[in-house]
PDB file of C-alpha atoms and ligand atoms in Angstrom:
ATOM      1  CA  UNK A  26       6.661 -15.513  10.464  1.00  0.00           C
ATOM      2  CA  UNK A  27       4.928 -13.398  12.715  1.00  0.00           C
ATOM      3  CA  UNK A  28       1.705 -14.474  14.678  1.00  0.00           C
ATOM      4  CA  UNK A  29      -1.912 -14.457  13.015  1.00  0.00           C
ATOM      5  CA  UNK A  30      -4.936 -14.353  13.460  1.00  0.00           C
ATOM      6  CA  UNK A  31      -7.351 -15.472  10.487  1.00  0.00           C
ATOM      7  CA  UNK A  32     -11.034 -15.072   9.802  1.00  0.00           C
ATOM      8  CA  UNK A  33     -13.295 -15.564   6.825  1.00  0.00           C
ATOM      9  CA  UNK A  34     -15.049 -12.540   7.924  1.00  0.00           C
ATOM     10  CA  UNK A  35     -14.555  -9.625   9.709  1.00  0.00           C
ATOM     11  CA  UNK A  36     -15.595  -6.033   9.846  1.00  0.00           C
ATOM     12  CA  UNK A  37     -12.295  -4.849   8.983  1.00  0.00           C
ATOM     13  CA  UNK A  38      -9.049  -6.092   9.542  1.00  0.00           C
ATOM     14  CA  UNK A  39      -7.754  -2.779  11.272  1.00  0.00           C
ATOM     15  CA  UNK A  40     -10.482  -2.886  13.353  1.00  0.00           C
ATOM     16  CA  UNK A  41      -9.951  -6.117  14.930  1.00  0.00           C
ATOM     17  CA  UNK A  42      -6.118  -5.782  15.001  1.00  0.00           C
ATOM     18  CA  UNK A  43      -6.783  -2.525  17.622  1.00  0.00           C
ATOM     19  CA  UNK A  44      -9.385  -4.729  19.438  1.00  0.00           C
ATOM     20  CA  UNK A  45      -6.893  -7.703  19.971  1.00  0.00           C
ATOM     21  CA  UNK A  46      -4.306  -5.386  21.268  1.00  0.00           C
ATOM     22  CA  UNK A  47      -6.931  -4.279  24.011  1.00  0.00           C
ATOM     23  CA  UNK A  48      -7.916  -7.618  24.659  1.00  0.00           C
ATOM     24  CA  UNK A  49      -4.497  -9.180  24.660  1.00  0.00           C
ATOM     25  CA  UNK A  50      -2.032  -6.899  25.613  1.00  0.00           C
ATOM     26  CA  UNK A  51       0.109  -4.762  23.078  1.00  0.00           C
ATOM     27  CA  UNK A  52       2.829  -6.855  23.744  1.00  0.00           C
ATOM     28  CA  UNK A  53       2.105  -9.571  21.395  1.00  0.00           C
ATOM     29  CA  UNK A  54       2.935  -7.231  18.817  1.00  0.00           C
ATOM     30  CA  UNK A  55       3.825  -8.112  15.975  1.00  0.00           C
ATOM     31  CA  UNK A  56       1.111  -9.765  14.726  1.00  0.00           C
ATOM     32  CA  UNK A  57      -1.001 -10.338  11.864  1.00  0.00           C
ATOM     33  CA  UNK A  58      -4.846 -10.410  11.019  1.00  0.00           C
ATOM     34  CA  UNK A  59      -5.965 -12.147   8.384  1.00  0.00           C
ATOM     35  CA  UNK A  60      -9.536 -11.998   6.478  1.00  0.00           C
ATOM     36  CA  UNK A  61     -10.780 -13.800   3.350  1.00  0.00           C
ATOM     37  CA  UNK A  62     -13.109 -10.892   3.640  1.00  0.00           C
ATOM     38  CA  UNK A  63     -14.257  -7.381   5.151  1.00  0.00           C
ATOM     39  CA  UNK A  64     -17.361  -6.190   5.989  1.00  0.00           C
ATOM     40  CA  UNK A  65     -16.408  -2.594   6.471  1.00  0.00           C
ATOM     41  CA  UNK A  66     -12.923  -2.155   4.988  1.00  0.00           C
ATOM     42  CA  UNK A  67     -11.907   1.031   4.669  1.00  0.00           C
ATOM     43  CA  UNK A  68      -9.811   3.414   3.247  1.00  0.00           C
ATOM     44  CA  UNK A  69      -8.203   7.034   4.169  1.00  0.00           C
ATOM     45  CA  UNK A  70     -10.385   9.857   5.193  1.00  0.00           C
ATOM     46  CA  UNK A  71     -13.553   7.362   6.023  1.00  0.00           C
ATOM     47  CA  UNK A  72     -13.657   5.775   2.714  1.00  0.00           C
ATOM     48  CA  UNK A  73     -14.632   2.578   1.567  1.00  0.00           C
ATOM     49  CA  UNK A  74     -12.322  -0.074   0.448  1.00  0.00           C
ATOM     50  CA  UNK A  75     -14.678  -2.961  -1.578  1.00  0.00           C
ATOM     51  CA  UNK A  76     -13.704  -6.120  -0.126  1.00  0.00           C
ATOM     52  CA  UNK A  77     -15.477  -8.913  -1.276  1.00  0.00           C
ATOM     53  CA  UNK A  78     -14.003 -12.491  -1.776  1.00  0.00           C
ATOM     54  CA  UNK A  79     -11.079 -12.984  -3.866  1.00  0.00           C
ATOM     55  CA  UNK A  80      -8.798 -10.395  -2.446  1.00  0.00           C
ATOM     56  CA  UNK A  81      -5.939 -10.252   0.050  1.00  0.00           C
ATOM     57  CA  UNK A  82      -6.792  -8.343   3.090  1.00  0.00           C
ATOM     58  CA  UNK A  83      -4.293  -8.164   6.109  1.00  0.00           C
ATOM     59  CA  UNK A  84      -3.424  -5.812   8.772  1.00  0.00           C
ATOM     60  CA  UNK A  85       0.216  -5.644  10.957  1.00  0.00           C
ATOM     61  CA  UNK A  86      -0.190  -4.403  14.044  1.00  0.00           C
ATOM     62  CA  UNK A  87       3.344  -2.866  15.153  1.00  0.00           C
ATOM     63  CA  UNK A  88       5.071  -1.101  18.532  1.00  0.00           C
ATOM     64  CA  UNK A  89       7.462   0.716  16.847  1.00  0.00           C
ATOM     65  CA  UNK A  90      10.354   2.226  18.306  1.00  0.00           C
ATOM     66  CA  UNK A  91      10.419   5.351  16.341  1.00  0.00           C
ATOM     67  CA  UNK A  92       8.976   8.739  18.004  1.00  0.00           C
ATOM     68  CA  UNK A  93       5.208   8.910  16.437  1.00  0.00           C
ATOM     69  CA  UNK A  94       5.746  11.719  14.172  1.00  0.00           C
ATOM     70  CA  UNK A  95       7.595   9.173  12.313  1.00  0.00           C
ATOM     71  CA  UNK A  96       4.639   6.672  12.194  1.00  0.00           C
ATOM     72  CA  UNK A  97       3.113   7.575   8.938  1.00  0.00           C
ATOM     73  CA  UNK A  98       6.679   7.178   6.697  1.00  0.00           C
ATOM     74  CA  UNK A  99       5.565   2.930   7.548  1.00  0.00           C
ATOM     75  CA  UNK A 100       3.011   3.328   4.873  1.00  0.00           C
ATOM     76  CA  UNK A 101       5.336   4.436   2.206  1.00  0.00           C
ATOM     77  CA  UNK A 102       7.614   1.207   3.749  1.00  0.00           C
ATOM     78  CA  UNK A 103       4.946  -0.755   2.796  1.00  0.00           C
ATOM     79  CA  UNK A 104       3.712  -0.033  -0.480  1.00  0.00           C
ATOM     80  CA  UNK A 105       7.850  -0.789  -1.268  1.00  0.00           C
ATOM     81  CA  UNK A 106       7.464  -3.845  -0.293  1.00  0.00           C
ATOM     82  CA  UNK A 107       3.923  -5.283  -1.793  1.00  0.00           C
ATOM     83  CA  UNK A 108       5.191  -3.452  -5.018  1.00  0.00           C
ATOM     84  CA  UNK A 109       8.547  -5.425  -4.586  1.00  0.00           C
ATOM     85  CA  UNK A 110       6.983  -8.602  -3.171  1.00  0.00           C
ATOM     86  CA  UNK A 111       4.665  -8.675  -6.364  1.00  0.00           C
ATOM     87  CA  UNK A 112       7.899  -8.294  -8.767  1.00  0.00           C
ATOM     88  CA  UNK A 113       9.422 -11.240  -6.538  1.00  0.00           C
ATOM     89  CA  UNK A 114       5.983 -13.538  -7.334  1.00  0.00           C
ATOM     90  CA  UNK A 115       5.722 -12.530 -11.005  1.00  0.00           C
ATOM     91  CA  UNK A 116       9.226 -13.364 -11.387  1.00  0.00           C
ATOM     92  CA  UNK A 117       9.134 -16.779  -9.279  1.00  0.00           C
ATOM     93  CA  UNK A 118       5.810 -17.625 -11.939  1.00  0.00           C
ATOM     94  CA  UNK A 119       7.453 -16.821 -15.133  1.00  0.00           C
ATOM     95  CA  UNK A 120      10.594 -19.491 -14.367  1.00  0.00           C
ATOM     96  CA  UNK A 121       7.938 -22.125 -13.430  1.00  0.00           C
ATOM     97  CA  UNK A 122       5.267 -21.289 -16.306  1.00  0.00           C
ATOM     98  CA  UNK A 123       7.457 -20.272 -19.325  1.00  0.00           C
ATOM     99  CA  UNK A 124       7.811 -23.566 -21.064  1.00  0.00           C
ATOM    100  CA  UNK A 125       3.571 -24.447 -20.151  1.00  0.00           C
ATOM    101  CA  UNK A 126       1.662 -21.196 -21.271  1.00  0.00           C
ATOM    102  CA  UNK A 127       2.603 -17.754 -23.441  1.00  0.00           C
ATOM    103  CA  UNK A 128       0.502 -15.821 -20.429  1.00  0.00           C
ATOM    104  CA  UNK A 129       3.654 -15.860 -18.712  1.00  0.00           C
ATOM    105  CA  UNK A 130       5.183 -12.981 -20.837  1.00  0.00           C
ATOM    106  CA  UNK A 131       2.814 -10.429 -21.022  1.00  0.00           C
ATOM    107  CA  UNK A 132       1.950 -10.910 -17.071  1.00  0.00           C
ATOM    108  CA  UNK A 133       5.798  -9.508 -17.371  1.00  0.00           C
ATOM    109  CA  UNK A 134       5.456  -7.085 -19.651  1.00  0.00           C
ATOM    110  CA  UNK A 135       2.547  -5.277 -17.478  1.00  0.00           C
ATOM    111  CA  UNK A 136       4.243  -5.865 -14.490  1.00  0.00           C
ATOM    112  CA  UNK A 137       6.341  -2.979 -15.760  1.00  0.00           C
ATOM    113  CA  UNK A 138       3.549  -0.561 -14.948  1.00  0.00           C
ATOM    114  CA  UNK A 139       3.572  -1.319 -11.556  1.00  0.00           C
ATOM    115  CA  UNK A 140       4.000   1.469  -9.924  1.00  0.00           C
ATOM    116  CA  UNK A 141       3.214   3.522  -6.640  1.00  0.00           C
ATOM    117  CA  UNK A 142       0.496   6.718  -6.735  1.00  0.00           C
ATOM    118  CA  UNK A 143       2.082   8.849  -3.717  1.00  0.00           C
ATOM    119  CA  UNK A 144       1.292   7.832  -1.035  1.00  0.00           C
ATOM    120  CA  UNK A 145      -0.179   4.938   0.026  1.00  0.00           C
ATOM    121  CA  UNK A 146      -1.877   2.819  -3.598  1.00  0.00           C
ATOM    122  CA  UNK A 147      -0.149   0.734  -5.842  1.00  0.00           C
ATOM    123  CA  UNK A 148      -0.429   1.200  -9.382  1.00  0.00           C
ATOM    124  CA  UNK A 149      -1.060  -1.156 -12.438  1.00  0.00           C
ATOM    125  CA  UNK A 150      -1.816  -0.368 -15.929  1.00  0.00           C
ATOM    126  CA  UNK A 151      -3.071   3.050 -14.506  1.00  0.00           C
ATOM    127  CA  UNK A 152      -5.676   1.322 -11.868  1.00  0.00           C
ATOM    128  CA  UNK A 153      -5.772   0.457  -8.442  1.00  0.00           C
ATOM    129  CA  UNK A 154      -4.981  -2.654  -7.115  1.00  0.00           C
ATOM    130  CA  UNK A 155      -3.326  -2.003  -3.781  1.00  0.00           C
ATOM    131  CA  UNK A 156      -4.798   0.416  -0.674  1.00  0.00           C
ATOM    132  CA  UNK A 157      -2.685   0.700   2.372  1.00  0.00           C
ATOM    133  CA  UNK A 158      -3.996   2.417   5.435  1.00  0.00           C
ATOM    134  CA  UNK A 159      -1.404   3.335   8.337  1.00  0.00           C
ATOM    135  CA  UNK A 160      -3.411   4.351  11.708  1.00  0.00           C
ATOM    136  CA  UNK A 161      -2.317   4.754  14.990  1.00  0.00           C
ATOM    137  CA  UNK A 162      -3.902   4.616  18.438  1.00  0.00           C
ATOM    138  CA  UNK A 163      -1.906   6.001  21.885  1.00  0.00           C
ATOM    139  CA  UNK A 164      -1.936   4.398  25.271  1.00  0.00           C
ATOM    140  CA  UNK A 165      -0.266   4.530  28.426  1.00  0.00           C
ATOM    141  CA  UNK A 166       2.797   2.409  27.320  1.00  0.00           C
ATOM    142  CA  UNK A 167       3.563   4.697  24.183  1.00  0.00           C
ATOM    143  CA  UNK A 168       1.320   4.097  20.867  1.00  0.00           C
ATOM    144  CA  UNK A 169       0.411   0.725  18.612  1.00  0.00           C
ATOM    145  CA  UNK A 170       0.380   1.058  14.532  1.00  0.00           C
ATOM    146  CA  UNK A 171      -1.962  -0.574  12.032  1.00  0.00           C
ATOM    147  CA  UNK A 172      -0.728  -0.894   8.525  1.00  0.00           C
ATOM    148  CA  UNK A 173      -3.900  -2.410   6.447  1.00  0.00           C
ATOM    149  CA  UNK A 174      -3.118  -3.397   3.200  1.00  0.00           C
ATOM    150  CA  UNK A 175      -6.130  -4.593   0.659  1.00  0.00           C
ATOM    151  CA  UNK A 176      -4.068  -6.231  -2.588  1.00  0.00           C
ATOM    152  CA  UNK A 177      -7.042  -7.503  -5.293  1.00  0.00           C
ATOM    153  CA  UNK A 178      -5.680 -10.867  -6.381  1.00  0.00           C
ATOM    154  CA  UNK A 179      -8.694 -12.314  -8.222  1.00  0.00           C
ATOM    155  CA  UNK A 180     -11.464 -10.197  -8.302  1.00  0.00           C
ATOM    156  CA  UNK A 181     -13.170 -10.512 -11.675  1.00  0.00           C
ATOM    157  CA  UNK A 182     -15.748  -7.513 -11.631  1.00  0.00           C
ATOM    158  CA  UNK A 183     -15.814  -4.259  -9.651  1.00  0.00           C
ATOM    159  CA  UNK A 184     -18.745  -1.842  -8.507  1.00  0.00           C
ATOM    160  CA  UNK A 185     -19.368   0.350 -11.280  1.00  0.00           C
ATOM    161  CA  UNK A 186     -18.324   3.323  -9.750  1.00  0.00           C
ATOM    162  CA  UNK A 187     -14.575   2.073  -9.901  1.00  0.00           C
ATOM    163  CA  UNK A 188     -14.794   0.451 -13.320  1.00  0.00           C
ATOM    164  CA  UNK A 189     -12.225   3.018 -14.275  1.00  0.00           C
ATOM    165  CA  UNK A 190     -10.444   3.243 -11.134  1.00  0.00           C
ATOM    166  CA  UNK A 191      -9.949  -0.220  -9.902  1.00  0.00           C
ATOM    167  CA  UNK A 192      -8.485  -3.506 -11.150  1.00  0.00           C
ATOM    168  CA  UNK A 193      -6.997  -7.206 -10.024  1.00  0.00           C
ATOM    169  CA  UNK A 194      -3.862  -8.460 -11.136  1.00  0.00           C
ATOM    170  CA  UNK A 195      -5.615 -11.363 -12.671  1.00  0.00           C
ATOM    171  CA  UNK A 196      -8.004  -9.011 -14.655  1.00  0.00           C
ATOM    172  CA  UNK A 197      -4.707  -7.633 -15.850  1.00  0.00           C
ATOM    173  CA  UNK A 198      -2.145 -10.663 -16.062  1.00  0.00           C
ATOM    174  CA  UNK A 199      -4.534 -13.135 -16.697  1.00  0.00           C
ATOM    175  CA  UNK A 200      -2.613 -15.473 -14.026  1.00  0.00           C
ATOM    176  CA  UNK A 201      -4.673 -16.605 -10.799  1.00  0.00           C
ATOM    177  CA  UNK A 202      -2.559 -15.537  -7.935  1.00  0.00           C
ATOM    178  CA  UNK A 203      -1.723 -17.344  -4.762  1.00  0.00           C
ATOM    179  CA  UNK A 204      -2.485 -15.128  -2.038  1.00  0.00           C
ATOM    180  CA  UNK A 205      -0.720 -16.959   0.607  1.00  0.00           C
ATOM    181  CA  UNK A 206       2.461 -16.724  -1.166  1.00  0.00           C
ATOM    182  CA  UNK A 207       2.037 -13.431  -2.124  1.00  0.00           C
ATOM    183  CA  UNK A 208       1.039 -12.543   2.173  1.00  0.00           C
ATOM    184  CA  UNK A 209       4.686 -14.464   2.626  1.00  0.00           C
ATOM    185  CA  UNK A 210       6.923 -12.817   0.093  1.00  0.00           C
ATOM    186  CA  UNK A 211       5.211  -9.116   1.811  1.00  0.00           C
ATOM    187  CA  UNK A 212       5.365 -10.290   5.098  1.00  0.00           C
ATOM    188  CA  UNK A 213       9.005 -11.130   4.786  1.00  0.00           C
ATOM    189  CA  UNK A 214      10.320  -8.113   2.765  1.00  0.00           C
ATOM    190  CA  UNK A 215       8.395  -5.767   4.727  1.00  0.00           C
ATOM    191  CA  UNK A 216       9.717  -6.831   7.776  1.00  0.00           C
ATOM    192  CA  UNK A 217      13.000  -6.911   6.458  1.00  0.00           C
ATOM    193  CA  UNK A 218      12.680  -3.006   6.089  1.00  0.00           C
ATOM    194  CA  UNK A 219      10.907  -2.349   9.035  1.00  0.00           C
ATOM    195  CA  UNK A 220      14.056  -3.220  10.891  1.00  0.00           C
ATOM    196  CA  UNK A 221      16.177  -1.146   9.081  1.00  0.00           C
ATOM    197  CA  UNK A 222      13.291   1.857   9.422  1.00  0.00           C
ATOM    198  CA  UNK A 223      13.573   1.851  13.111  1.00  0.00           C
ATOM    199  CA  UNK A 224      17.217   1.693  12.966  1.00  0.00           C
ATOM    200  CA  UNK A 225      17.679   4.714  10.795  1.00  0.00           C
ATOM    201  CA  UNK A 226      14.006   6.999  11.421  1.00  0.00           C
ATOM    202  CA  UNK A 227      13.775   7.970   7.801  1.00  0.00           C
ATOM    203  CA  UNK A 228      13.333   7.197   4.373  1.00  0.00           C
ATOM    204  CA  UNK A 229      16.783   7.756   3.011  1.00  0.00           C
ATOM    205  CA  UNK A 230      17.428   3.994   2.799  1.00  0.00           C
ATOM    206  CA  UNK A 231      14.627   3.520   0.812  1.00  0.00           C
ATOM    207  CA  UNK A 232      13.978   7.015  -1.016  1.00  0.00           C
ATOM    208  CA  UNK A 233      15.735   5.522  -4.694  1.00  0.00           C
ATOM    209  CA  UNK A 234      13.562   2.563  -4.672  1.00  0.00           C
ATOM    210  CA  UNK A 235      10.282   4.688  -3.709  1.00  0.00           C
ATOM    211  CA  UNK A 236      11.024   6.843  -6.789  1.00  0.00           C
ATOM    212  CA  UNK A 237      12.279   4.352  -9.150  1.00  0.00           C
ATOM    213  CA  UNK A 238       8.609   2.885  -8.562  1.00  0.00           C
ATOM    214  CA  UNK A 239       6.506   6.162  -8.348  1.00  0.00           C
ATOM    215  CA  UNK A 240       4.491   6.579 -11.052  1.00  0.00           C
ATOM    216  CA  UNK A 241       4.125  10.478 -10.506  1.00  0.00           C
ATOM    217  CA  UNK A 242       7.362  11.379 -10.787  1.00  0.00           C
ATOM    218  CA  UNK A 243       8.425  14.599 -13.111  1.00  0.00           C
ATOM    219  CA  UNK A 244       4.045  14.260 -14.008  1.00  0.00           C
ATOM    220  CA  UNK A 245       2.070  17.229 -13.824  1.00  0.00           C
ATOM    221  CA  UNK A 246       0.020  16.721 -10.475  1.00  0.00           C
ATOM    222  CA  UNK A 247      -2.837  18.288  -9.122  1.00  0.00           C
ATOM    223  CA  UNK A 248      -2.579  18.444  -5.458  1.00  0.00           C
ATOM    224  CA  UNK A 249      -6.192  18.581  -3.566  1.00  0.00           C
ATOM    225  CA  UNK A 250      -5.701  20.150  -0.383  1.00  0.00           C
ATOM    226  CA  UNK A 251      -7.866  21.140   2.090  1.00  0.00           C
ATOM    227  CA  UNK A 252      -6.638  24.383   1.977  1.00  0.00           C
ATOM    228  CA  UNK A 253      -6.529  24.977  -1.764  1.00  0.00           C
ATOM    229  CA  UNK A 254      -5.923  22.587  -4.738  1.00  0.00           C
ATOM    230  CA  UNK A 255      -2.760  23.435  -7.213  1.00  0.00           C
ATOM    231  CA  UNK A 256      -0.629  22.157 -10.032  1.00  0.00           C
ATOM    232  CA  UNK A 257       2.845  21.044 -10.174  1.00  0.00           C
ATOM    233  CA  UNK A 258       5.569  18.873 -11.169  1.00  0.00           C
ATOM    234  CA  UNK A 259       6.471  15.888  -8.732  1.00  0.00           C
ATOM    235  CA  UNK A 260      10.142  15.255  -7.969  1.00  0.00           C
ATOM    236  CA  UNK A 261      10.689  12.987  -5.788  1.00  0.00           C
ATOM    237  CA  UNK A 262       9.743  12.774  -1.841  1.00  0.00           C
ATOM    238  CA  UNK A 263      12.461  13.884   0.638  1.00  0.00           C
ATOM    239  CA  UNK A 264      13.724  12.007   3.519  1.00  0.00           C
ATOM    240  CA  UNK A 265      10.173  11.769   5.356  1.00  0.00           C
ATOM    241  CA  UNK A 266       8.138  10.815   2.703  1.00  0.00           C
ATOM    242  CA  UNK A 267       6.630  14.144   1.701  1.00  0.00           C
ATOM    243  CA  UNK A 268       6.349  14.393  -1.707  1.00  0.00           C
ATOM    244  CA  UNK A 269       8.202  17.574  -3.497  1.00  0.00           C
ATOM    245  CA  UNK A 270       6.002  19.794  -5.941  1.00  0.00           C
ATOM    246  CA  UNK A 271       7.687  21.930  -7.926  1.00  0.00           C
ATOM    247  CA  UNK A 272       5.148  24.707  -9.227  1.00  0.00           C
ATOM    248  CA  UNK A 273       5.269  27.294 -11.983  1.00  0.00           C
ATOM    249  CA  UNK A 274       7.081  29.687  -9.846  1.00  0.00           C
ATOM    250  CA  UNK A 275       9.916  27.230  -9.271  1.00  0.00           C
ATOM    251  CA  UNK A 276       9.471  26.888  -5.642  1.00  0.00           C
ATOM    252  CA  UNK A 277       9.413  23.603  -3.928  1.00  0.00           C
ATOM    253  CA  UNK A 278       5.824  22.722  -1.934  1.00  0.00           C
ATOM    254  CA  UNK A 279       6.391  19.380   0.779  1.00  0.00           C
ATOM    255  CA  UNK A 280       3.094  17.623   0.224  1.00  0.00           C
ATOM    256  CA  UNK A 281       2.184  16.037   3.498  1.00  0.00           C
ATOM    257  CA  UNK A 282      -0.216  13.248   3.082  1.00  0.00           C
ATOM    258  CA  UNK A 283      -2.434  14.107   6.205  1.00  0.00           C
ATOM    259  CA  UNK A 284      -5.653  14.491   4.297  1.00  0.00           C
ATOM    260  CA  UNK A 285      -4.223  15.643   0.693  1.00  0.00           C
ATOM    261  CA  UNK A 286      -4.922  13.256  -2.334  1.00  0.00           C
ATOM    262  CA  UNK A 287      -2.766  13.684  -5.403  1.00  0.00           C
ATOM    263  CA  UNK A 288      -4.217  13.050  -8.720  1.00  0.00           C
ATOM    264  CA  UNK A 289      -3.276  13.240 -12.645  1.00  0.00           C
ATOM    265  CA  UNK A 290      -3.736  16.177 -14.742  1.00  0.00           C
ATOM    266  CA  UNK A 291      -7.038  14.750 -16.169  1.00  0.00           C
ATOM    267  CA  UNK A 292      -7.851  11.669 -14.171  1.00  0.00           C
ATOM    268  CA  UNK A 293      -6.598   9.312 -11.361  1.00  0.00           C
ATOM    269  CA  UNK A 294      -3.018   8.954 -12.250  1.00  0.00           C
ATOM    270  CA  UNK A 295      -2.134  10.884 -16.044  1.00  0.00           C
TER     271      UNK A 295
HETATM  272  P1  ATP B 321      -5.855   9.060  -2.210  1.00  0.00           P
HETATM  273  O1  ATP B 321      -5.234   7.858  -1.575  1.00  0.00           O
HETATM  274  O2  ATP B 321      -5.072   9.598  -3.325  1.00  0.00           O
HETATM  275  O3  ATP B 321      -6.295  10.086  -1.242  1.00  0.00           O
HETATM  276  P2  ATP B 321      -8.190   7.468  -2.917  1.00  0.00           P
HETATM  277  O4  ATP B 321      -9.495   8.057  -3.355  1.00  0.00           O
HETATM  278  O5  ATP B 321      -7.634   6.379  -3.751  1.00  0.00           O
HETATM  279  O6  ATP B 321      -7.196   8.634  -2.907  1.00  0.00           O
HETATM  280  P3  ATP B 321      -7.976   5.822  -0.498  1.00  0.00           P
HETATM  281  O7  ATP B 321      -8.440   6.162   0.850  1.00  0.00           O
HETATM  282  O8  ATP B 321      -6.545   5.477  -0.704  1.00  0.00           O
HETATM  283  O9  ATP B 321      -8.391   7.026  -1.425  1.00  0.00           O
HETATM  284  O10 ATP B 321      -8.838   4.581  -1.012  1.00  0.00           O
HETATM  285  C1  ATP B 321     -10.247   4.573  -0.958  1.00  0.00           C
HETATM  286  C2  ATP B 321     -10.795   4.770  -2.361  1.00  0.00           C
HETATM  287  O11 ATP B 321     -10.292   3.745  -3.225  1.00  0.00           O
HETATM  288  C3  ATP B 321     -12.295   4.645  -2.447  1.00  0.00           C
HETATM  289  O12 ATP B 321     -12.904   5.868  -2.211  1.00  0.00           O
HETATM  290  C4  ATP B 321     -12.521   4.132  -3.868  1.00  0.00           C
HETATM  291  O13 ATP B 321     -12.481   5.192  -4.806  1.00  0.00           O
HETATM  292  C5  ATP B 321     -11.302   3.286  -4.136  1.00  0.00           C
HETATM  293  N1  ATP B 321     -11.490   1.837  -3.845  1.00  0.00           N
HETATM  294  C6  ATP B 321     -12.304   1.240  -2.941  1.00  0.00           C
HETATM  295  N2  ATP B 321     -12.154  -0.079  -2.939  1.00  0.00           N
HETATM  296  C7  ATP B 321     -11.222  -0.362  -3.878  1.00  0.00           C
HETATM  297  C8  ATP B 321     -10.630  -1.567  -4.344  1.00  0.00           C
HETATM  298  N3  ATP B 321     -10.912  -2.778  -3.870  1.00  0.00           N
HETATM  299  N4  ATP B 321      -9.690  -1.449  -5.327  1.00  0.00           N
HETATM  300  C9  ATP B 321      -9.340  -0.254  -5.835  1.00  0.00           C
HETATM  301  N5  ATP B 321      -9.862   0.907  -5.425  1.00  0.00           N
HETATM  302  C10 ATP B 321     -10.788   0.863  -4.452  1.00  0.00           C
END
């Protein structure tokens, strides 16, 4: 396990992850931060990410040895991981539940539309429940990297702007879930492929699971960019983690994430 650093509050765990490499020195990376809740969380592009109690909200503050171009691809490394952390617990439940309760089988059966919403949210039953936010900050030794990650464990109600949007995987599985387990099972995968990420500077290693678990794949898409929003079919992402739109014409547009979104045809993710 990796250090931490826990709080019941803070503004947002990103934040205070940048702040403690000031303070502290960047070489105590890696390390964790650790809130039961965030006062500011936030999300890409200056949005807000509701964090009240009864969600998991950790940041990993990293030194990677990768050039920093190759920064970003560490969010797509991480919604891998949560997404396969989360089979791992589901799994783990069912063997020690399935003689007690019946709620053990259909937490199962939705698991299986877990899925990832290129690039950075995880996916269930078509809502929210994952937000991952990569940033990075340069110094005079090279550059640090924040991966944020807000999972909602237990929430019961959201703000009614993201009634349709958001969700908890106990709203949906109708299982309380352990959030210190869950933080373990990420922690440990994550790093797992973090190693082999620096090793290898791409995504090929993990490019078959990243589609196996994206839920846009061969969907219509609408892309919104800056520069002009269009339609297409999503493929696949190539070895850096841009995703590959195929549009009516047949040609092949690299979606960046930089400050595109992707949605559905007529809503968040269909
Ligand atoms: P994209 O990632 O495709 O650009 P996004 O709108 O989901 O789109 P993010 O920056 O990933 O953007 O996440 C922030 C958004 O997520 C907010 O604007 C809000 O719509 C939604 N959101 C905020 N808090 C939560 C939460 N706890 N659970 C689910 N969704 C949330």
């Amino acid at each position: 396990m990796i250090q931490r650093f826990v709080y019941e509050t803070i503004d947002s765990t990103n934040g205070e992850a940048f702040r403690l490499a000031d303070n502290k020195g960047a070489n105590l990376a890696p390390f964790l931060v650790l809130t039961q809740k965030q006062t500011a969380g936030r999300g890409r592009a200056g949005r807000k990410w509701e964090s009240e109690d009864d969600g998991l909200y950790f940041s990993i503050y990293l030194r990677p040895s990768v050039t920093i171009d190759k920064a970003a691809m560490l969010t797509l490394v991480m919604a891998v991981a949560v997404a396969k952390a989360l089979q791992r617990y589901i799994a783990i439940q069912e063997q020690t539940c399935k003689q007690a309760t019946d709620g053990c089988e259909s937490s199962l059966q939705i698991l299986q539309t877990l899925g990832i919403k290129w690039p950075n949210d995880l996916v269930l039953n078509g809502k929210k429940i994952v937000g991952i936010l990569t940033e990075l900050r340069t110094d005079d030794r090279g550059y640090g990297v924040v991966i944020g990650v807000g999972v909602n464990t237990n929430q019961k109600t959201f703000p009614e702007e993201l009634q349709d949007k958001a969700t908890s995987l106990k709203r949906e599985m109708g299982i309380p879930i352990l959030g210190e387990v869950l933080l373990k099972y990420i922690e440990e995968i994550f790093l797992q492929e973090y190693t082999t990420f620096e090793k290898e500077g791409n995504l090929v290693f993990l490019k078959e699971t990243y589609e196996t678990l994206l839920i846009n794949k061969d969907k219509v898409v609408r892309v919104l960019d800056p520069k002009g929003e269009y339609q297409g079919v999503a493929k696949g992402i190539d070895e850096v983690g841009q995703l590959l739109v195929e549009t009516q014409d047949k040609e092949v547009q690299k979606v960046y994430a930089g400050e595109v979104s992707v949605r559905g045809l007529y809503g968040y993710v269909d």
